[in-house]
Short mmCIF file of C-alpha atoms in Angstrom, two decimals:
data_model
loop_
_atom_site.label_atom_id
_atom_site.label_comp_id
_atom_site.label_asym_id
_atom_site.label_seq_id
_atom_site.Cartn_x
_atom_site.Cartn_y
_atom_site.Cartn_z
CA MET A 38 37.98 6.57 17.32
CA SER A 39 36.76 6.27 14.24
CA GLU A 40 38.42 7.90 11.19
CA THR A 41 35.66 6.43 9.31
CA PRO A 42 32.87 8.52 8.27
CA LEU A 43 30.34 8.55 9.84
CA TYR A 44 27.58 8.38 6.64
CA LEU A 45 30.85 5.16 5.69
CA GLN A 46 29.91 3.26 9.12
CA VAL A 47 26.04 3.89 8.25
CA ALA A 48 25.99 2.36 4.74
CA ASP A 49 28.36 -0.26 5.90
CA ASP A 50 26.31 -1.89 8.55
CA LEU A 51 23.06 -1.03 7.05
CA ARG A 52 24.56 -3.39 4.31
CA ALA A 53 25.98 -6.32 6.42
CA ARG A 54 21.97 -6.72 7.46
CA ILE A 55 21.36 -6.69 3.60
CA GLU A 56 24.08 -9.21 2.93
CA SER A 57 23.36 -11.82 5.65
CA GLY A 58 19.12 -11.54 5.38
CA GLU A 59 18.33 -10.20 8.82
CA LEU A 60 17.05 -7.44 5.92
CA PRO A 61 15.31 -9.44 3.23
CA PRO A 62 14.51 -7.87 -0.12
CA GLY A 63 11.81 -5.77 -0.71
CA SER A 64 12.04 -5.05 3.49
CA ARG A 65 11.59 -1.15 4.70
CA LEU A 66 15.14 0.52 5.82
CA PRO A 67 14.30 2.77 8.84
CA SER A 68 13.76 6.24 8.24
CA VAL A 69 16.30 9.47 8.48
CA ALA A 70 15.08 10.09 11.58
CA GLU A 71 15.85 6.52 13.46
CA LEU A 72 19.11 6.25 11.86
CA ILE A 73 20.03 9.41 13.44
CA GLU A 74 18.83 8.49 16.63
CA GLN A 75 20.87 5.51 16.42
CA TYR A 76 23.85 6.91 15.52
CA GLY A 77 24.04 10.86 15.59
CA GLY A 78 25.05 13.57 13.18
CA SER A 79 22.50 15.31 11.02
CA ASN A 80 20.61 14.34 8.06
CA SER A 81 23.15 14.60 5.55
CA VAL A 82 24.66 11.29 7.75
CA PRO A 83 21.72 8.67 6.25
CA SER A 84 20.87 10.69 3.54
CA SER A 85 24.75 10.48 1.87
CA ALA A 86 24.72 6.51 3.06
CA TYR A 87 21.33 6.00 1.18
CA LYS A 88 22.57 7.96 -1.78
CA LEU A 89 26.18 5.42 -1.42
CA LEU A 90 23.45 1.81 -1.23
CA VAL A 91 21.00 3.22 -3.34
CA ASN A 92 24.25 3.51 -6.81
CA GLU A 93 25.67 0.08 -5.32
CA GLY A 94 22.15 -0.89 -6.46
CA LEU A 95 21.20 -2.54 -2.97
CA VAL A 96 18.72 0.29 -2.17
CA VAL A 97 15.68 1.63 -3.62
CA SER A 98 14.91 4.79 -3.05
CA ARG A 99 10.47 5.82 -2.76
CA HIS A 100 8.99 9.25 -3.42
CA GLY A 101 7.58 9.79 0.21
CA ALA A 102 7.38 6.40 1.17
CA GLY A 103 10.78 5.89 2.29
CA HIS A 104 13.82 3.06 1.23
CA TYR A 105 13.60 -0.12 0.66
CA VAL A 106 15.95 -3.33 -0.27
CA ARG A 107 16.18 -4.05 -3.75
CA GLY A 108 14.09 -7.33 -4.68
CA THR A 109 14.60 -9.19 -6.84
CA GLU A 110 12.48 -8.83 -10.11
CA THR A 111 8.70 -8.52 -10.24
CA PRO A 112 7.42 -12.15 -9.56
CA GLU A 113 5.17 -12.54 -12.70
CA LEU A 114 2.28 -14.04 -10.35
CA LEU A 115 1.39 -11.17 -7.88
CA VAL A 116 -0.66 -12.83 -4.84
CA ARG A 117 -3.67 -10.85 -2.84
CA GLN A 118 -5.00 -12.96 -0.01
CA HIS A 119 -7.10 -11.03 3.05
CA ARG A 120 -5.08 -10.75 6.46
CA ARG A 121 -6.19 -8.00 8.88
CA ARG A 122 -2.86 -6.57 9.55
CA SER A 123 -2.29 -3.58 12.49
CA GLU A 124 -0.37 -1.48 10.08
CA ASP A 125 1.16 -0.66 7.91
CA SER A 126 -0.04 -0.67 3.63
CA PRO A 127 -1.17 -4.53 3.15
CA PHE A 128 -0.37 -3.83 -0.42
CA ALA A 129 3.25 -3.21 0.71
CA GLN A 130 3.59 -5.82 3.39
CA GLY A 131 2.11 -7.94 -0.33
CA ALA A 132 3.92 -6.96 -2.20
CA ALA A 133 7.30 -7.30 0.01
CA GLU A 134 6.62 -10.87 0.73
CA GLN A 135 7.03 -11.38 -2.86
CA GLY A 136 10.16 -10.31 -3.58
CA ALA A 137 8.59 -6.34 -4.84
CA VAL A 138 8.66 -3.06 -3.51
CA GLY A 139 5.05 -1.74 -2.92
CA THR A 140 4.20 1.49 -3.21
CA TRP A 141 1.22 4.02 -4.57
CA GLN A 142 -0.11 6.98 -5.57
CA HIS A 143 -3.00 8.76 -4.69
CA GLU A 144 -5.12 11.80 -4.81
CA SER A 145 -8.16 12.49 -2.42
CA THR A 146 -10.99 14.89 -3.25
CA THR A 147 -14.38 15.56 -1.24
CA GLU A 148 -16.94 15.26 -3.52
CA LYS A 149 -21.38 14.58 -3.69
CA ALA A 150 -21.71 11.39 -3.49
CA THR A 151 -23.55 9.93 -6.78
CA GLU A 152 -26.74 7.73 -6.68
CA ALA A 153 -24.44 4.53 -7.74
CA THR A 154 -22.18 5.95 -4.20
CA ALA A 155 -24.31 5.90 -2.01
CA VAL A 156 -26.99 2.58 -2.20
CA ARG A 157 -23.46 0.82 -1.77
CA LEU A 158 -22.67 3.10 1.93
CA GLY A 159 -26.30 3.55 2.36
CA ILE A 160 -26.21 7.67 2.36
CA THR A 161 -28.40 9.82 -0.01
CA ALA A 162 -27.47 10.63 -3.20
CA GLY A 163 -25.53 14.03 -3.13
CA ASP A 164 -23.74 13.22 0.87
CA PRO A 165 -20.57 14.49 1.43
CA VAL A 166 -17.74 11.40 0.73
CA MET A 167 -13.66 11.41 0.03
CA HIS A 168 -13.25 9.99 -2.92
CA THR A 169 -9.32 8.46 -3.44
CA SER A 170 -8.19 7.06 -6.73
CA TYR A 171 -4.98 5.36 -6.45
CA VAL A 172 -2.21 3.61 -8.79
CA TYR A 173 -0.69 0.36 -6.91
CA LEU A 174 3.03 -0.54 -8.53
CA ALA A 175 5.28 -3.49 -7.48
CA ASP A 176 8.87 -2.31 -8.75
CA ASP A 177 7.38 0.79 -10.37
CA ARG A 178 5.91 -0.91 -12.69
CA PRO A 179 1.96 -0.49 -12.10
CA VAL A 180 -0.46 -3.54 -11.64
CA MET A 181 -3.65 -2.82 -9.69
CA LEU A 182 -6.44 0.29 -9.79
CA ALA A 183 -8.20 1.30 -6.73
CA GLU A 184 -11.13 4.32 -6.15
CA SER A 185 -12.21 4.43 -3.16
CA TRP A 186 -14.58 6.40 -1.52
CA GLU A 187 -15.73 6.46 1.99
CA PRO A 188 -18.55 8.69 3.80
CA LEU A 189 -17.37 12.04 5.59
CA ALA A 190 -20.62 11.84 7.93
CA VAL A 191 -18.00 8.10 9.64
CA THR A 192 -14.55 10.67 9.12
CA GLY A 193 -14.87 13.50 8.51
CA GLN A 194 -13.95 14.82 12.00
CA SER A 195 -11.39 13.12 12.43
CA LEU A 196 -7.80 12.28 11.83
CA ILE A 197 -8.51 9.96 8.97
CA ALA A 198 -10.77 11.57 7.32
CA LEU A 199 -7.69 11.98 4.34
CA PRO A 200 -6.44 8.44 3.49
CA GLU A 201 -3.16 8.86 2.47
CA VAL A 202 -2.51 12.36 5.17
CA GLY A 203 -1.79 12.48 8.53
CA PRO A 204 -0.81 10.49 11.49
CA TYR A 205 -2.48 7.29 9.93
CA ALA A 206 -1.01 7.76 6.19
CA GLY A 207 -0.46 4.83 4.19
CA VAL A 208 -1.96 2.26 6.91
CA GLY A 209 -5.94 -0.36 5.36
CA VAL A 210 -8.69 0.27 5.97
CA ALA A 211 -9.14 -1.70 9.01
CA ALA A 212 -6.20 -0.35 11.12
CA ARG A 213 -7.81 3.49 9.81
CA MET A 214 -11.12 2.27 10.05
CA ARG A 215 -9.68 1.06 14.59
CA VAL A 216 -8.61 4.62 15.53
CA LEU A 217 -12.44 6.06 15.00
CA GLY A 218 -13.10 2.32 17.69
CA ILE A 219 -14.29 0.80 14.93
CA ASP A 220 -13.95 -2.55 13.85
CA VAL A 221 -14.56 -3.29 9.99
CA GLY A 222 -13.51 -6.81 10.16
CA ASP A 223 -13.17 -8.38 6.05
CA PRO A 224 -14.78 -6.80 3.91
CA VAL A 225 -17.12 -7.67 1.55
CA GLU A 226 -15.81 -8.25 -2.45
CA ARG A 227 -17.61 -9.40 -5.02
CA VAL A 228 -15.25 -10.57 -7.66
CA ARG A 229 -15.33 -11.15 -11.73
CA ALA A 230 -13.21 -10.91 -14.33
CA ARG A 231 -13.81 -8.44 -17.71
CA PRO A 232 -12.38 -6.79 -20.58
CA ALA A 233 -10.34 -3.86 -19.54
CA THR A 234 -11.32 0.04 -20.77
CA ARG A 235 -9.42 1.79 -22.69
CA SER A 236 -8.32 3.44 -19.19
CA GLU A 237 -7.89 0.85 -17.72
CA THR A 238 -5.12 -0.79 -19.90
CA GLN A 239 -3.73 2.86 -20.01
CA GLY A 240 -3.78 3.23 -16.05
CA LEU A 241 -1.86 -0.60 -15.95
CA GLY A 242 0.06 -0.18 -19.41
CA MET A 243 -1.69 -3.33 -20.97
CA THR A 244 -2.20 -4.11 -24.32
CA PRO A 245 -5.55 -4.11 -25.06
CA PRO A 246 -7.24 -6.68 -25.58
CA ALA A 247 -6.88 -7.42 -21.96
CA ALA A 248 -8.21 -8.73 -19.20
CA VAL A 249 -9.17 -7.83 -15.92
CA LEU A 250 -10.15 -8.58 -12.01
CA ALA A 251 -12.67 -6.14 -10.77
CA ILE A 252 -13.66 -6.26 -7.15
CA GLU A 253 -16.33 -4.18 -6.36
CA ARG A 254 -15.07 -4.31 -2.15
CA THR A 255 -17.29 -3.10 0.89
CA TYR A 256 -15.56 -2.75 5.16
CA TYR A 257 -18.71 -1.99 7.15
CA ASP A 258 -18.92 -1.27 11.03
CA GLN A 259 -19.36 -5.18 12.68
CA ALA A 260 -21.40 -3.15 14.99
CA THR A 261 -23.66 -1.30 13.42
CA GLY A 262 -23.51 -3.34 9.85
CA ARG A 263 -23.20 0.31 8.18
CA PRO A 264 -20.55 0.70 5.45
CA VAL A 265 -17.82 2.81 6.39
CA GLU A 266 -15.80 2.57 2.61
CA THR A 267 -16.01 1.22 -0.63
CA ALA A 268 -13.86 0.80 -4.00
CA ASP A 269 -13.31 -0.81 -6.79
CA VAL A 270 -10.88 -2.33 -7.84
CA VAL A 271 -9.07 -3.61 -10.90
CA MET A 272 -6.00 -5.70 -11.16
CA ARG A 273 -4.31 -7.21 -13.96
CA GLY A 274 -5.49 -10.39 -15.12
CA ASP A 275 -2.33 -11.57 -16.13
CA ARG A 276 -0.51 -10.58 -13.08
CA TRP A 277 -3.05 -11.49 -9.63
CA VAL A 278 -4.28 -14.40 -8.20
CA ALA A 279 -7.02 -13.88 -5.26
CA VAL A 280 -6.76 -16.08 -2.57
CA TYR A 281 -9.75 -16.33 -0.11
CA GLY A 282 -9.32 -17.99 3.54
CA GLN A 283 -6.12 -19.73 5.05
CA VAL A 284 -4.62 -22.60 6.09
CA PRO A 285 -5.17 -23.79 9.71
CA GLN A 286 -2.00 -24.50 11.68
CA GLN A 287 -0.86 -27.88 12.16
CA ASN A 288 -0.29 -27.93 16.16
#
């Protein structure tokens, strides 16, 4: 029987997987529950292992989002590309693939739709909507803001009514809507460059004058044509390039 404390065994195994490249920079590490299932012991075992790896600089801890392999410095240029995914956040996955750890802050409130929001969602002004504000960060640096609205007539009686709460928290719009049997396909987007507002420069940590990419995005139910989510996305113009379409795979 090994005399090495169990938490050190867990740390050694994770360290070896990181150093071998099996767990690349930006990848999410097993949860505390998953490590307990694999190694046994109490919550203190994986918690102590992760504390050690964080102190060594190999792992970063994201409150409410788990533990990740520390990446290299955040890329100077982040690529935003449409790829429909079945799980996890498209932002988090895209950031991880580029060597950064993507996290976000959020706040959701029930509101009455304004005239502008109602037009975009095809509902009546005053109808209830779920409004969620996001701040997206790459390696703890704000890179994107978003304001999202969903009609509660679509989501209100379901497990996905609150986008960041419950069993489907943290997944993209397409994956959440599939829970309701809705296929949204690719969103319709209007993209333009413009000067950042004062609040945007503050939220994104930019120095004015600064430019942003402003995206008006709407997801539609492909079966009915009904809008099910619309959002205003604001991206740092000095940090992002948006890529549309995909290069065909060669046989």
